[in-house]
PDB file of C-alpha atoms in Angstrom:
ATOM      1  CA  UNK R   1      75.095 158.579  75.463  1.00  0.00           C
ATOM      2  CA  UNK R   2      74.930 155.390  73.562  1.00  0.00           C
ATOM      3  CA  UNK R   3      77.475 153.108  73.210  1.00  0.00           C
ATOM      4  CA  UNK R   4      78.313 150.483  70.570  1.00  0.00           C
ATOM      5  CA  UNK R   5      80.883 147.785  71.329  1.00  0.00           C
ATOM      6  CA  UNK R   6      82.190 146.228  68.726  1.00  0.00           C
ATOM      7  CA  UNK R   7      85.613 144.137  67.783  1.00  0.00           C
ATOM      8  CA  UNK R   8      85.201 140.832  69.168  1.00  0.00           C
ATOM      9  CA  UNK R   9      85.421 137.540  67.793  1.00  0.00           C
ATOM     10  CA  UNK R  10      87.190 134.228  68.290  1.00  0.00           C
ATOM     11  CA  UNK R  11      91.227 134.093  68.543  1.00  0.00           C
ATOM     12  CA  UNK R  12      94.045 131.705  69.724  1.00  0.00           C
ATOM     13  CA  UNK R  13      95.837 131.679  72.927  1.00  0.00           C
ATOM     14  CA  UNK R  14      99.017 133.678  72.417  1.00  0.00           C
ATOM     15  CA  UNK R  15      96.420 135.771  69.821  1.00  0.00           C
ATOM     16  CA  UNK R  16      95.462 139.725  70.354  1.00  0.00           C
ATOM     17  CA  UNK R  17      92.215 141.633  69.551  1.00  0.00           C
ATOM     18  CA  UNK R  18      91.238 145.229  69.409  1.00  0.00           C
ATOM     19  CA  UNK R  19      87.821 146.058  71.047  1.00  0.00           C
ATOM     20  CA  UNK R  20      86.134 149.987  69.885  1.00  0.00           C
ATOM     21  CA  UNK R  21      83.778 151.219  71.726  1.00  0.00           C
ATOM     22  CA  UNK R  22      82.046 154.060  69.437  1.00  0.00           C
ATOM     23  CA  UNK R  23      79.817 156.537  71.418  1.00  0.00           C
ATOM     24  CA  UNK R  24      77.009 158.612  70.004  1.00  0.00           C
ATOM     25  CA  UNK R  25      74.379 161.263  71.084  1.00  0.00           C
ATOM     26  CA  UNK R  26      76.924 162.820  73.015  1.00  0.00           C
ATOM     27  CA  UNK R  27      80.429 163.709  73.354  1.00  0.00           C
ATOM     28  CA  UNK R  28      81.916 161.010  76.246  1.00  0.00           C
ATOM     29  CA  UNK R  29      84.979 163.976  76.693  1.00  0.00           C
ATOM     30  CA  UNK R  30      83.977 164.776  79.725  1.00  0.00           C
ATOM     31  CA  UNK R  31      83.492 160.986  81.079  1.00  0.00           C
ATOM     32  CA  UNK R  32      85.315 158.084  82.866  1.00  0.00           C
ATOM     33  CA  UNK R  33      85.449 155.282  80.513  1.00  0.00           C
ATOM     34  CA  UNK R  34      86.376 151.761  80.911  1.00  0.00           C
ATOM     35  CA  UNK R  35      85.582 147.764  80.303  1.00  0.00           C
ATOM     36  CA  UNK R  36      84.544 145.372  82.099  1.00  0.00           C
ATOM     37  CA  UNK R  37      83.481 141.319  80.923  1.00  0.00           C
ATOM     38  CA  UNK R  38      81.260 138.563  82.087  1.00  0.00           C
ATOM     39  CA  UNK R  39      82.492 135.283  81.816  1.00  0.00           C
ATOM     40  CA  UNK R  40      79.634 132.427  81.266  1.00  0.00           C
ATOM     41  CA  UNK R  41      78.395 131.316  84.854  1.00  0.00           C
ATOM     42  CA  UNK R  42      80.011 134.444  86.320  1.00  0.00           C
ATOM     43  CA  UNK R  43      79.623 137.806  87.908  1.00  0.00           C
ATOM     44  CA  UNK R  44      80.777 140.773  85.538  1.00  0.00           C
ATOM     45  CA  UNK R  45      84.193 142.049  86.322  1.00  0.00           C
ATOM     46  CA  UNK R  46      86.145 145.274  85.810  1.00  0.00           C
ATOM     47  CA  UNK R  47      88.958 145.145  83.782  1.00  0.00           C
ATOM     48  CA  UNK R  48      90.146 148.546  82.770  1.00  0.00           C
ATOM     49  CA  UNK R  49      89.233 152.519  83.388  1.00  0.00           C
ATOM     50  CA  UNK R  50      90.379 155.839  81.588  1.00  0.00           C
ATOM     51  CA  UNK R  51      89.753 159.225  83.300  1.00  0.00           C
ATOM     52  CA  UNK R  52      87.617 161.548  81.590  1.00  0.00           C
ATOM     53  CA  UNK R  53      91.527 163.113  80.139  1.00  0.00           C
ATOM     54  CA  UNK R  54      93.046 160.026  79.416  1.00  0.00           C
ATOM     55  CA  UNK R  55      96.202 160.586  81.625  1.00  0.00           C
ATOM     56  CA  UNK R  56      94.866 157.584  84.086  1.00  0.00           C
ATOM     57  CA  UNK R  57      94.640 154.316  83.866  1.00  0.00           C
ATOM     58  CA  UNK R  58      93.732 150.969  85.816  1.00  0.00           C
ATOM     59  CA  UNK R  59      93.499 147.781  85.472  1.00  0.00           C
ATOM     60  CA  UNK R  60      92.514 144.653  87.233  1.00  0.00           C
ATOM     61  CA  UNK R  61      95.218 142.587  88.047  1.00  0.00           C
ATOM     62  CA  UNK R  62      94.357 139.631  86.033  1.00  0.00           C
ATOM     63  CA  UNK R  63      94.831 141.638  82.479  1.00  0.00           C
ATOM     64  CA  UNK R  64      97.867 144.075  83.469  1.00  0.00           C
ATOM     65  CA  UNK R  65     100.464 144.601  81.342  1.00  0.00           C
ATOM     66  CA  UNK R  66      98.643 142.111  78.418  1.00  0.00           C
ATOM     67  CA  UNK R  67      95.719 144.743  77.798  1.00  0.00           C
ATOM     68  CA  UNK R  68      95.985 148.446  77.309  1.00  0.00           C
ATOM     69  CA  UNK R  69      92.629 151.019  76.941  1.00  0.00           C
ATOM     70  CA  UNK R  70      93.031 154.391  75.401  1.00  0.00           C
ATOM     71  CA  UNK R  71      90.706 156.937  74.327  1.00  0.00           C
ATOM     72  CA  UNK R  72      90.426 159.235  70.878  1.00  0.00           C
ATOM     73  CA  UNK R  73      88.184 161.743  72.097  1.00  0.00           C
ATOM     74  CA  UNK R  74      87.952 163.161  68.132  1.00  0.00           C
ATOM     75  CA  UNK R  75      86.438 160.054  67.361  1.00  0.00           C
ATOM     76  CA  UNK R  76      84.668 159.677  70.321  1.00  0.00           C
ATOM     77  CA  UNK R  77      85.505 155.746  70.836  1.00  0.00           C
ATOM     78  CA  UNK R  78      86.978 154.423  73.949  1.00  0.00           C
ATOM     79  CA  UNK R  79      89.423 151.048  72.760  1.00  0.00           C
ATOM     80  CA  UNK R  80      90.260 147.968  74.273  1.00  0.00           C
ATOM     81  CA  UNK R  81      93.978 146.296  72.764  1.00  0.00           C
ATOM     82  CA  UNK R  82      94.367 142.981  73.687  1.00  0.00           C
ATOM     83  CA  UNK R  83      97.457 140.973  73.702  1.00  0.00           C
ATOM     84  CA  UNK R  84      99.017 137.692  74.927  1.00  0.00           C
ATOM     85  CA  UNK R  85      95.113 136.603  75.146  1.00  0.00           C
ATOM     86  CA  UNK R  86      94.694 133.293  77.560  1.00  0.00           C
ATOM     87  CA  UNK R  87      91.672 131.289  77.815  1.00  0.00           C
ATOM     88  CA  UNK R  88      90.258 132.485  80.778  1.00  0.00           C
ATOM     89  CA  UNK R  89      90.175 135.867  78.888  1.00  0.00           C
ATOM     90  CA  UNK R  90      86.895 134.130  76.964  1.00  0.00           C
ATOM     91  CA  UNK R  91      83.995 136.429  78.072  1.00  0.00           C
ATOM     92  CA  UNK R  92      81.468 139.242  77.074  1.00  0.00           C
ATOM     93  CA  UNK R  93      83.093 142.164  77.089  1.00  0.00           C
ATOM     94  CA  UNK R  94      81.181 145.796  77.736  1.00  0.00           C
ATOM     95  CA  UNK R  95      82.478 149.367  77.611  1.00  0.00           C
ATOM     96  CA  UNK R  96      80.753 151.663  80.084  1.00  0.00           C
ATOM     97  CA  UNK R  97      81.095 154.790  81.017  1.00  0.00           C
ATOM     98  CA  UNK R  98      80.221 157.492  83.915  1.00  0.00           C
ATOM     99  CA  UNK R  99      80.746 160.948  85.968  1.00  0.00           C
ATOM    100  CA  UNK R 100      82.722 158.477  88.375  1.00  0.00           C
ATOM    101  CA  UNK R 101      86.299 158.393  87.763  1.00  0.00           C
ATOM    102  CA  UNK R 102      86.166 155.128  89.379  1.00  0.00           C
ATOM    103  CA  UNK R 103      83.403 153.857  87.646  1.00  0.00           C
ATOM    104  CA  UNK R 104      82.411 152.159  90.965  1.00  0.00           C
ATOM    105  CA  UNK R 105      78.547 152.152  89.453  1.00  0.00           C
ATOM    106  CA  UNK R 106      78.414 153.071  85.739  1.00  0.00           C
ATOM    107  CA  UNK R 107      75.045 154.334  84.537  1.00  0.00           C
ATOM    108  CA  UNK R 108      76.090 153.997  80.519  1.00  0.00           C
ATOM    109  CA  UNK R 109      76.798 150.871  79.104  1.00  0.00           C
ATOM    110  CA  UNK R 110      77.275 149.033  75.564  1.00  0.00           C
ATOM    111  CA  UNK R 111      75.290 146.101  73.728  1.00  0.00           C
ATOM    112  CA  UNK R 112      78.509 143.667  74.732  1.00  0.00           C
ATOM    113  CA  UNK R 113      81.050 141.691  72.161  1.00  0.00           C
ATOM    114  CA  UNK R 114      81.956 138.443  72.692  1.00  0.00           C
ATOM    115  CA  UNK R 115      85.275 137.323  72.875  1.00  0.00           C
ATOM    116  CA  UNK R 116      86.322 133.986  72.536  1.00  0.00           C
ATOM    117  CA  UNK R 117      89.927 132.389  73.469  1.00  0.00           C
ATOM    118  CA  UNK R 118      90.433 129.124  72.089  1.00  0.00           C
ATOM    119  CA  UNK R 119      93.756 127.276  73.353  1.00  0.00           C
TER     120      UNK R 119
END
């Protein structure tokens, strides 16, 4: 499967953004899907996973209840919503995807979009 993030840019604090992840070469139905970013000077972190039937979700503490991922397997594109965006949100962002429901080691992973925070 390859994946093609897309969707980032720069915003204001306060701002939202809506991050696609568009899949090709193979249908990601049957996959765990999620995000994770990589701040500048720092280790990539998770951020958010979707079971393979969209019913589950997770998030990292640090974006709960400001971002929400979801899934449209007809379009096969995994999305990232964004809201109430802070700084410290400002990172490379990168969908992945993987047999793993918990995504503990994904083996597929997008090009990265870069998101920018301004405050």
């Amino acid at each position: 499967v390859q994946l093609q993030a897309s969707g980032g840019g720069l915003v204001q604090a306060g701002g939202s953004l809506r991050l696609s992840c568009a899949a090709s070469g193979r249908t990601l139905r049957n996959y765990a899907v999620g995000w994770f970013r990589q701040a500048p000077g720092k280790e990539r972190e998770f951020v958010a996973r979707l079971s393979w039937s969209g019913g589950r979700t997770y998030y990292a503490d640090s974006v709960k209840g400001r971002f929400t991922i979801s899934r449209d397997n007809a379009k096969n594109t995994v999305y990232l919503q964004m809201n109430s965006l802070k700084a410290e949100d400002t990172a490379v962002y990168y969908c992945a995807a993987d047999n793993d429901p918990l995504l503990r080691v994904p083996h597929m992973w997008g090009q990265g979009t870069l998101v920018t925070v301004s405050s």
